[in-house]
Short mmCIF file of C-alpha atoms in Angstrom, two decimals:
data_model
loop_
_atom_site.label_atom_id
_atom_site.label_comp_id
_atom_site.label_asym_id
_atom_site.label_seq_id
_atom_site.Cartn_x
_atom_site.Cartn_y
_atom_site.Cartn_z
CA MET A 202 72.46 15.70 -91.28
CA ASN A 203 72.58 11.85 -91.02
CA ARG A 204 73.16 9.86 -87.93
CA SER A 205 76.79 9.12 -88.17
CA LEU A 206 77.51 12.77 -89.31
CA GLY A 207 75.68 13.68 -86.30
CA LEU A 208 77.56 11.47 -83.87
CA ALA A 209 80.77 12.80 -85.48
CA ALA A 210 79.82 16.35 -84.84
CA TYR A 211 79.08 15.67 -81.18
CA ARG A 212 82.31 13.52 -80.76
CA ALA A 213 84.26 16.56 -82.24
CA PHE A 214 82.53 18.91 -79.97
CA SER A 215 82.80 16.79 -76.89
CA ARG A 216 86.42 16.66 -77.29
CA ARG A 217 86.55 20.17 -75.96
CA GLN A 218 85.37 18.91 -72.57
CA PRO A 219 87.98 18.01 -69.77
CA TYR A 220 89.65 14.53 -70.07
CA SER A 221 89.74 12.45 -67.11
CA ALA A 222 92.11 9.44 -67.20
CA SER A 223 91.14 6.05 -66.11
CA THR A 224 94.35 5.89 -63.81
CA GLN A 225 92.24 7.20 -61.13
CA HIS A 226 90.12 3.90 -61.07
CA PRO A 227 91.15 1.13 -58.69
CA GLU A 228 92.09 -2.08 -60.16
CA ARG A 229 89.64 -4.11 -61.77
CA PRO A 230 88.45 -7.09 -60.08
CA GLN A 231 88.93 -10.65 -61.52
CA GLY A 232 85.92 -12.38 -62.79
CA GLU A 233 82.42 -11.24 -64.01
CA LEU A 234 81.60 -7.31 -63.62
CA ILE A 235 78.33 -5.62 -64.46
CA TRP A 236 78.53 -2.07 -64.88
CA ALA A 237 75.11 -0.10 -63.88
CA HIS A 238 74.47 3.54 -64.36
CA ALA A 239 72.20 5.32 -61.68
CA THR A 240 70.73 8.59 -62.45
CA ASN A 241 68.92 9.11 -59.15
CA GLU A 242 69.11 7.90 -55.56
CA GLN A 243 66.13 5.55 -56.16
CA ARG A 244 67.51 3.79 -58.94
CA TYR A 245 70.82 3.58 -57.16
CA SER A 246 69.46 1.73 -54.26
CA ALA A 247 67.19 -0.56 -56.57
CA LEU A 248 70.57 -1.47 -58.43
CA CYS A 249 72.16 -2.44 -55.22
CA ASP A 250 69.30 -4.55 -54.27
CA LEU A 251 69.23 -6.13 -57.60
CA SER A 252 73.22 -6.85 -56.99
CA LEU A 253 72.55 -8.67 -54.03
CA ARG A 254 69.83 -10.85 -55.52
CA LEU A 255 72.34 -11.72 -58.67
CA ARG A 256 74.92 -12.78 -55.81
CA ILE A 257 72.60 -15.45 -54.65
CA MET A 258 73.09 -17.07 -58.04
CA ARG A 259 76.64 -15.84 -58.63
CA PRO A 260 78.48 -15.05 -55.27
CA GLU A 261 81.58 -13.75 -56.92
CA LEU A 262 79.80 -11.19 -59.21
CA TYR A 263 81.13 -7.58 -58.91
CA LEU A 264 78.78 -4.51 -59.45
CA LEU A 265 80.40 -1.12 -60.46
CA ILE A 266 78.04 1.86 -60.08
CA THR A 267 78.56 4.94 -62.28
CA ILE A 268 76.73 8.18 -61.73
CA GLU A 269 76.73 11.96 -62.44
CA GLN A 270 77.66 13.60 -59.22
CA ALA A 271 75.69 16.72 -60.31
CA ARG A 272 72.73 14.56 -59.75
CA PHE A 273 73.38 13.52 -56.26
CA ASP A 274 73.53 15.93 -53.28
CA PRO A 275 74.82 14.42 -50.99
CA PRO A 276 76.75 11.67 -52.88
CA PRO A 277 75.33 8.37 -52.55
CA ALA A 278 76.08 6.50 -49.29
CA PRO A 279 77.58 3.02 -49.85
CA GLN A 280 74.95 0.14 -49.76
CA ASN A 281 75.41 -3.79 -49.78
CA GLY A 282 75.70 -4.80 -53.32
CA CYS A 283 77.20 -1.85 -54.87
CA ASP A 284 81.04 -2.48 -54.62
CA HIS A 285 82.40 0.81 -56.21
CA ILE A 286 81.04 4.06 -57.23
CA VAL A 287 82.53 5.95 -60.16
CA SER A 288 81.47 9.59 -61.04
CA LEU A 289 81.47 10.11 -64.81
CA GLU A 290 82.41 13.98 -65.05
CA SER A 291 82.11 14.15 -68.98
CA ASP A 292 81.49 12.28 -72.21
CA HIS A 293 84.75 13.06 -73.64
CA PRO A 294 85.61 10.26 -76.09
CA GLY A 295 88.84 9.71 -74.51
CA THR A 296 87.57 9.19 -71.06
CA ALA A 297 84.75 7.05 -72.54
CA GLN A 298 87.26 4.76 -74.14
CA ALA A 299 89.53 4.50 -71.39
CA PHE A 300 86.62 3.62 -69.01
CA ILE A 301 85.63 0.61 -71.11
CA GLU A 302 89.12 -0.34 -71.56
CA HIS A 303 89.82 -0.15 -67.88
CA TRP A 304 86.81 -1.79 -66.61
CA GLN A 305 86.11 -4.44 -69.32
CA PRO A 306 82.54 -5.22 -68.06
CA ASP A 307 80.65 -8.12 -69.15
CA LEU A 308 77.30 -6.29 -69.21
CA CYS A 309 76.00 -2.65 -68.97
CA LEU A 310 72.58 -1.70 -67.06
CA TRP A 311 71.43 1.88 -67.76
CA THR A 312 68.77 3.38 -65.96
CA GLY A 313 66.58 6.13 -67.24
CA GLY A 314 67.77 8.92 -69.48
CA ASP A 315 70.77 11.14 -69.37
CA LEU A 316 72.36 8.97 -72.19
CA MET A 317 76.09 9.66 -72.96
CA PRO A 318 76.53 9.05 -76.69
CA ASN A 319 80.39 8.61 -76.61
CA LEU A 320 80.60 6.28 -73.68
CA LEU A 321 77.68 4.07 -74.99
CA ALA A 322 79.41 4.16 -78.56
CA ALA A 323 82.55 2.90 -77.02
CA ALA A 324 80.71 0.01 -75.05
CA SER A 325 78.93 -0.89 -78.48
CA LYS A 326 82.25 -1.16 -80.29
CA VAL A 327 83.36 -3.84 -78.08
CA GLU A 328 79.86 -5.69 -78.49
CA LEU A 329 79.20 -5.23 -74.96
CA PRO A 330 75.65 -6.44 -73.93
CA MET A 331 73.55 -3.31 -72.95
CA ILE A 332 70.02 -3.17 -71.30
CA LEU A 333 68.15 0.26 -70.88
CA LEU A 334 65.70 -0.13 -68.16
CA ASP A 335 63.32 2.07 -66.21
CA VAL A 336 62.55 4.64 -68.91
CA GLY A 337 59.85 7.14 -68.63
CA GLU A 338 58.46 9.93 -70.75
CA THR A 339 60.37 12.63 -68.60
CA ASP A 340 63.45 10.85 -69.20
CA PHE A 341 64.71 12.60 -72.25
CA PRO A 342 64.57 16.25 -71.81
CA ALA A 343 64.98 18.82 -74.51
CA ARG A 344 68.47 19.04 -76.25
CA ARG A 345 70.93 21.29 -74.76
CA TYR A 346 72.25 22.37 -78.00
CA ASN A 347 69.76 22.83 -80.68
CA TRP A 348 72.18 23.07 -83.57
CA PHE A 349 73.23 19.46 -82.97
CA PRO A 350 71.06 16.69 -84.56
CA ASP A 351 69.11 14.76 -81.88
CA LEU A 352 71.18 11.95 -80.89
CA THR A 353 68.54 10.21 -78.78
CA GLY A 354 67.83 7.62 -81.57
CA PRO A 355 71.49 6.67 -82.32
CA SER A 356 71.96 6.29 -78.46
CA LEU A 357 69.07 4.11 -77.94
CA ALA A 358 70.11 1.95 -80.79
CA GLN A 359 73.19 0.90 -78.99
CA PHE A 360 70.84 -1.31 -76.40
CA ASP A 361 69.89 -4.82 -77.03
CA THR A 362 66.87 -4.48 -74.90
CA ILE A 363 65.07 -1.49 -73.62
CA LEU A 364 62.32 -1.72 -70.72
CA VAL A 365 59.99 1.30 -70.56
CA ASN A 366 57.23 2.03 -68.15
CA THR A 367 54.33 2.96 -70.14
CA ASP A 368 52.90 2.43 -73.65
CA ALA A 369 53.49 5.96 -74.49
CA THR A 370 57.23 5.81 -73.63
CA ALA A 371 57.42 2.65 -75.97
CA GLN A 372 55.69 4.73 -78.85
CA MET A 373 58.20 7.84 -78.39
CA ILE A 374 61.14 5.47 -78.62
CA ARG A 375 59.86 3.48 -81.78
CA ASN A 376 59.44 7.17 -83.29
CA VAL A 377 63.00 7.69 -83.25
CA GLY A 378 63.69 4.50 -85.04
CA VAL A 379 64.35 1.77 -82.58
CA PRO A 380 62.90 -1.52 -83.60
CA ASN A 381 59.99 -2.76 -81.75
CA THR A 382 61.48 -5.93 -81.09
CA HIS A 383 63.93 -4.27 -78.70
CA ILE A 384 61.31 -2.72 -76.58
CA ARG A 385 59.20 -3.97 -73.72
CA VAL A 386 56.85 -2.48 -71.31
CA ALA A 387 57.68 -3.31 -67.71
CA THR A 388 57.07 -2.09 -64.09
CA ARG A 389 59.30 0.53 -62.62
CA LEU A 390 62.71 -0.40 -61.17
CA ARG A 391 62.08 -0.46 -57.38
CA SER A 392 63.96 -1.35 -54.29
CA CYS A 393 62.50 -4.72 -52.85
CA GLY A 394 65.14 -5.62 -50.20
CA THR A 395 66.84 -8.71 -49.55
CA PRO A 396 65.59 -9.92 -46.27
CA PRO A 397 68.45 -11.27 -44.07
CA LEU A 398 68.30 -14.94 -42.83
CA CYS A 399 67.73 -16.25 -39.49
CA SER A 400 68.02 -19.39 -37.72
CA ASP A 401 64.76 -21.04 -37.04
CA ASP A 402 65.96 -22.60 -33.82
CA GLU A 403 67.51 -19.12 -32.57
CA LEU A 404 63.94 -17.51 -33.37
CA ALA A 405 61.98 -20.17 -31.46
CA GLU A 406 64.48 -20.06 -28.51
CA VAL A 407 63.94 -16.15 -28.15
CA THR A 408 60.51 -16.23 -28.72
CA ALA A 409 60.14 -18.82 -25.89
CA GLU A 410 62.36 -16.64 -23.70
CA LEU A 411 60.10 -13.67 -23.97
CA ALA A 412 56.97 -15.67 -23.35
CA GLY A 413 54.51 -13.68 -25.28
CA ARG A 414 55.69 -10.37 -24.06
CA PRO A 415 55.13 -7.40 -26.76
CA VAL A 416 58.15 -6.45 -28.52
CA TRP A 417 59.32 -3.37 -30.54
CA LEU A 418 62.75 -2.76 -32.24
CA ALA A 419 64.79 0.30 -32.50
CA ALA A 420 67.33 -0.22 -35.48
CA HIS A 421 70.48 1.84 -36.25
CA VAL A 422 70.19 4.13 -33.49
CA THR A 423 72.60 7.02 -33.30
CA GLU A 424 73.97 8.75 -30.06
CA ALA A 425 71.85 11.79 -31.01
CA GLU A 426 68.86 9.65 -30.49
CA PHE A 427 69.50 7.43 -27.61
CA ASP A 428 67.60 9.81 -25.19
CA ALA A 429 64.69 10.08 -27.71
CA VAL A 430 64.39 6.25 -27.91
CA LEU A 431 64.93 5.63 -24.14
CA ASP A 432 62.26 8.50 -23.25
CA ALA A 433 59.89 6.78 -25.62
CA HIS A 434 60.35 3.31 -24.20
CA ARG A 435 59.90 4.58 -20.50
CA ALA A 436 56.87 6.18 -21.34
CA ALA A 437 55.43 3.28 -23.19
CA LEU A 438 56.29 1.02 -20.20
CA ARG A 439 53.74 3.19 -17.95
CA LEU A 440 50.95 1.47 -19.83
CA LEU A 441 52.72 -1.76 -21.34
CA HIS A 442 54.41 -3.05 -18.26
CA ARG A 443 55.86 -6.10 -19.96
CA LEU A 444 57.12 -4.47 -23.22
CA VAL A 445 60.53 -5.13 -24.45
CA LEU A 446 62.73 -2.92 -26.50
CA VAL A 447 65.32 -4.57 -28.70
CA LEU A 448 67.84 -1.56 -29.30
CA VAL A 449 70.36 -2.04 -32.05
CA VAL A 450 73.01 0.86 -32.20
CA HIS A 451 74.42 2.31 -35.20
CA ALA A 452 77.67 1.31 -36.12
CA ASP A 453 79.52 4.14 -35.00
CA ALA A 454 77.55 4.89 -31.74
CA ASP A 455 78.99 4.58 -28.29
CA ALA A 456 77.13 1.48 -26.76
CA GLU A 457 78.67 2.30 -23.39
CA ALA A 458 77.03 5.78 -23.34
CA LEU A 459 73.80 4.00 -24.04
CA LYS A 460 74.24 1.87 -21.09
CA ARG A 461 74.88 4.88 -18.76
CA GLY A 462 71.52 6.17 -20.17
CA ILE A 463 69.77 2.83 -19.40
CA SER A 464 70.98 3.06 -15.78
CA ALA A 465 70.16 6.76 -15.33
CA ARG A 466 66.76 5.80 -15.93
CA ASN A 467 66.85 2.83 -13.78
CA MET A 468 65.71 0.48 -16.46
CA ARG A 469 67.05 -3.10 -16.76
CA SER A 470 68.94 -4.22 -19.80
CA VAL A 471 70.73 -7.22 -20.93
CA ASP A 472 73.76 -7.25 -23.62
CA TRP A 473 73.06 -9.73 -26.42
CA ASP A 474 76.19 -9.55 -27.82
CA THR A 475 77.91 -10.54 -24.58
CA GLY A 476 75.49 -13.49 -24.04
CA ASP A 477 73.23 -12.02 -21.38
CA VAL A 478 70.20 -13.93 -20.62
CA VAL A 479 66.71 -12.40 -21.22
CA ASP A 480 64.34 -12.92 -18.37
CA ASP A 481 61.03 -11.54 -17.02
CA ASN A 482 62.87 -8.50 -15.62
CA THR A 483 64.45 -7.39 -19.18
CA GLN A 484 62.95 -4.24 -20.51
CA ILE A 485 65.75 -3.58 -23.13
CA ILE A 486 67.77 -6.07 -25.17
CA LEU A 487 70.99 -4.29 -26.45
CA SER A 488 73.07 -4.98 -29.51
CA ARG A 489 75.60 -3.66 -31.65
CA ASP A 490 75.60 -6.68 -34.15
CA ALA A 491 73.89 -5.77 -37.49
CA ASP A 492 74.01 -9.69 -38.36
CA ASN A 493 71.19 -10.02 -36.16
CA PHE A 494 68.56 -8.12 -38.19
CA GLY A 495 67.16 -11.16 -39.51
CA LEU A 496 66.28 -12.45 -36.05
CA TRP A 497 64.88 -9.09 -34.80
CA TYR A 498 62.72 -8.05 -37.70
CA ARG A 499 60.96 -11.59 -37.57
CA LEU A 500 60.67 -10.92 -33.79
CA ALA A 501 58.97 -7.55 -33.58
CA PRO A 502 55.97 -6.49 -35.08
CA LEU A 503 57.05 -2.77 -34.98
CA THR A 504 60.26 -1.33 -35.90
CA PHE A 505 61.48 2.54 -35.46
CA MET A 506 64.18 2.93 -38.28
CA ALA A 507 66.44 5.26 -36.51
CA ASN A 508 69.17 7.14 -37.80
CA SER A 509 66.25 9.43 -38.81
CA LEU A 510 65.51 11.91 -36.00
CA SER A 511 68.34 14.33 -36.24
CA PRO A 512 68.98 16.84 -39.17
CA GLU A 513 72.25 15.49 -39.89
CA ALA A 514 70.63 11.71 -40.34
CA ASN A 515 70.50 10.04 -43.84
CA GLY A 516 68.23 7.08 -42.88
CA ASN A 517 68.26 3.64 -43.40
CA SER A 518 66.41 1.36 -45.77
CA PRO A 519 63.13 0.10 -44.22
CA LEU A 520 62.49 -2.68 -47.05
CA ASP A 521 63.85 -5.60 -45.13
CA ALA A 522 61.87 -4.75 -41.95
CA ALA A 523 58.80 -4.47 -44.15
CA ALA A 524 59.52 -7.59 -45.89
CA LEU A 525 59.55 -9.63 -42.95
CA GLY A 526 56.37 -8.54 -41.52
CA SER A 527 57.29 -5.40 -39.14
CA ALA A 528 55.31 -1.95 -39.43
CA ILE A 529 57.54 0.87 -39.62
CA LEU A 530 58.03 4.17 -37.73
CA TYR A 531 60.65 6.80 -39.16
CA GLY A 532 61.88 10.33 -38.34
CA SER A 533 61.70 12.90 -41.02
CA HIS A 534 65.46 12.81 -42.00
CA VAL A 535 65.77 10.04 -44.26
CA ALA A 536 67.02 11.77 -47.54
CA GLY A 537 68.84 8.80 -48.62
CA HIS A 538 65.50 6.57 -48.87
CA MET A 539 62.80 9.20 -49.31
CA GLU A 540 60.98 7.72 -52.16
CA THR A 541 61.02 4.18 -50.31
CA TYR A 542 59.42 5.69 -47.18
CA ALA A 543 57.21 7.74 -49.30
CA ARG A 544 55.93 4.54 -50.97
CA LEU A 545 55.31 2.68 -47.35
CA ALA A 546 53.64 5.88 -45.87
CA ALA A 547 51.19 6.41 -48.80
CA ALA A 548 50.28 2.47 -48.24
CA GLY A 549 49.56 2.87 -44.74
CA ALA A 550 52.62 0.79 -43.86
CA ALA A 551 54.87 3.62 -42.20
CA ARG A 552 54.30 6.58 -39.98
CA THR A 553 56.51 9.55 -39.21
CA VAL A 554 57.52 10.23 -35.59
CA HIS A 555 59.42 13.46 -34.69
CA ASP A 556 60.62 12.99 -31.00
CA GLY A 557 60.89 10.78 -28.16
CA GLU A 558 57.27 11.89 -27.00
CA SER A 559 55.56 11.11 -30.40
CA LEU A 560 57.50 7.89 -30.75
CA GLY A 561 56.36 6.59 -27.34
CA SER A 562 52.78 7.49 -28.30
CA ALA A 563 53.13 5.44 -31.65
CA VAL A 564 54.41 2.42 -29.82
CA VAL A 565 51.56 2.35 -27.35
CA GLN A 566 48.95 2.57 -30.23
CA LEU A 567 50.67 0.12 -32.37
CA ALA A 568 51.40 -2.34 -29.76
CA ALA A 569 47.69 -3.30 -30.44
CA PRO A 570 48.37 -6.48 -32.82
CA ASP A 571 45.54 -5.50 -35.22
CA HIS A 572 47.01 -2.03 -35.99
CA ALA A 573 50.53 -3.34 -36.44
CA ALA A 574 49.41 -6.37 -38.60
CA THR A 575 47.39 -4.09 -40.99
CA MET A 576 50.32 -1.79 -41.36
CA ALA A 577 52.71 -4.82 -41.80
CA LEU A 578 50.49 -6.45 -44.63
CA ALA A 579 50.57 -3.17 -46.26
CA GLY A 580 54.15 -2.96 -46.28
CA TRP A 581 54.48 -6.37 -47.42
CA LYS A 582 52.35 -5.37 -50.57
CA VAL A 583 54.80 -2.56 -51.29
CA VAL A 584 57.85 -4.64 -51.03
CA THR A 585 56.52 -7.37 -53.47
CA GLU A 586 55.62 -4.73 -56.03
CA GLY A 587 59.28 -4.44 -57.04
CA ALA A 588 60.09 -8.20 -56.43
CA HIS A 589 58.68 -9.50 -59.75
CA MET A 590 60.43 -6.81 -61.77
CA THR A 591 63.77 -7.67 -59.97
CA ASP A 592 63.17 -11.64 -60.36
CA GLU A 593 62.77 -10.91 -64.12
CA LEU A 594 65.94 -8.77 -64.46
CA VAL A 595 67.88 -11.33 -62.71
CA ASP A 596 66.92 -14.10 -65.20
CA MET A 597 67.60 -11.74 -68.11
CA ILE A 598 71.02 -10.97 -66.95
CA LEU A 599 71.92 -14.38 -66.15
CA ASP A 600 70.90 -15.46 -69.61
CA ARG A 601 73.22 -12.44 -71.00
CA LEU A 602 76.04 -13.35 -69.07
CA ASP A 603 75.81 -17.10 -69.91
CA GLY A 604 75.33 -16.37 -73.57
CA ALA A 605 78.06 -14.47 -73.57
CA GLY A 606 80.22 -17.09 -72.08
CA ALA A 607 80.98 -14.79 -69.02
CA ASP A 608 84.46 -16.16 -67.80
CA HIS A 609 85.68 -12.54 -68.19
CA ALA A 610 89.23 -11.84 -67.02
CA PRO A 611 90.96 -8.55 -67.91
CA THR A 612 93.89 -8.60 -69.86
#
């Protein structure tokens, strides 16, 4: 059976699957829209990072993420850069066509395998530029229905460019009939972070106010972690009397409850957000404003990434902190960013803590500048591993958008 007959057989069979109308989708935004498909949590985070990089060049760019819900448990948490998440429930031909007609994307980025032939065919029919990236040898499992012809080759042929991780993967794709000119060997798609900016004048001012005192940061602290962080700081103060904790609470946390906990421990704090002045007696700088992370990551050589100690926690990305020279401590509940923490830990850039006692001990140990600096250097190397690939992708995507004359507006 040839490829066209094989695709026809697949389309006939897939019409038996549930049909999902595009009216469930929100209105398509005006302007350029990139459709990116994520096949796991790590690729989802990396695509969001890529979107943030692209927006430096094209601030009005909109990124639509699609996923197969069954591959994400729990569903991916919203991240900066990813504007909307759509779950693709089936590869029904009607659903595929309705999706393309509704969103009218300017470019498709598909990560890994799990190819959906009807959806890719619908995209190809409207001559949508398509890039397949981060493809490895394990991304194409055995066929579910052996009586179908293998549609891997026809599906891969829809892509203009295919970025694979190894020479062996490149050969495998050549073997199913994809021209060698469409295939490139590239590094893995990795999250690399987009470090927040900071005013040089403000950084110099706060550095002068602290007058050389050692500083550590607890970022995204939830209410369930208040006691652990405060107990860790109090324990560390017994050995490091001039130590300052910058504590930034999680968006949903009750800062007033935290202030009561600080008072109960007889520690002295200032509220950064209300303009309190840091002085020699300050032991804790309290903030609720995530916009200041660019300042705190640069100021603190050691960061505890909170939202990670309690079982219901999901973690936050440590890449911005690592990119700005901070060693990383974290709890064991970081399911949303497990692969990133594993990379940092393997490189010696991050260390796990389990409670307030182990956090306090780690803070004391890493307050020695040489220890934190060694971890910070290792973290910077991990972050830059993915930066080169991301920069190449940004250039490739912008070239495709410009080549398509992408002042796309939905009709």
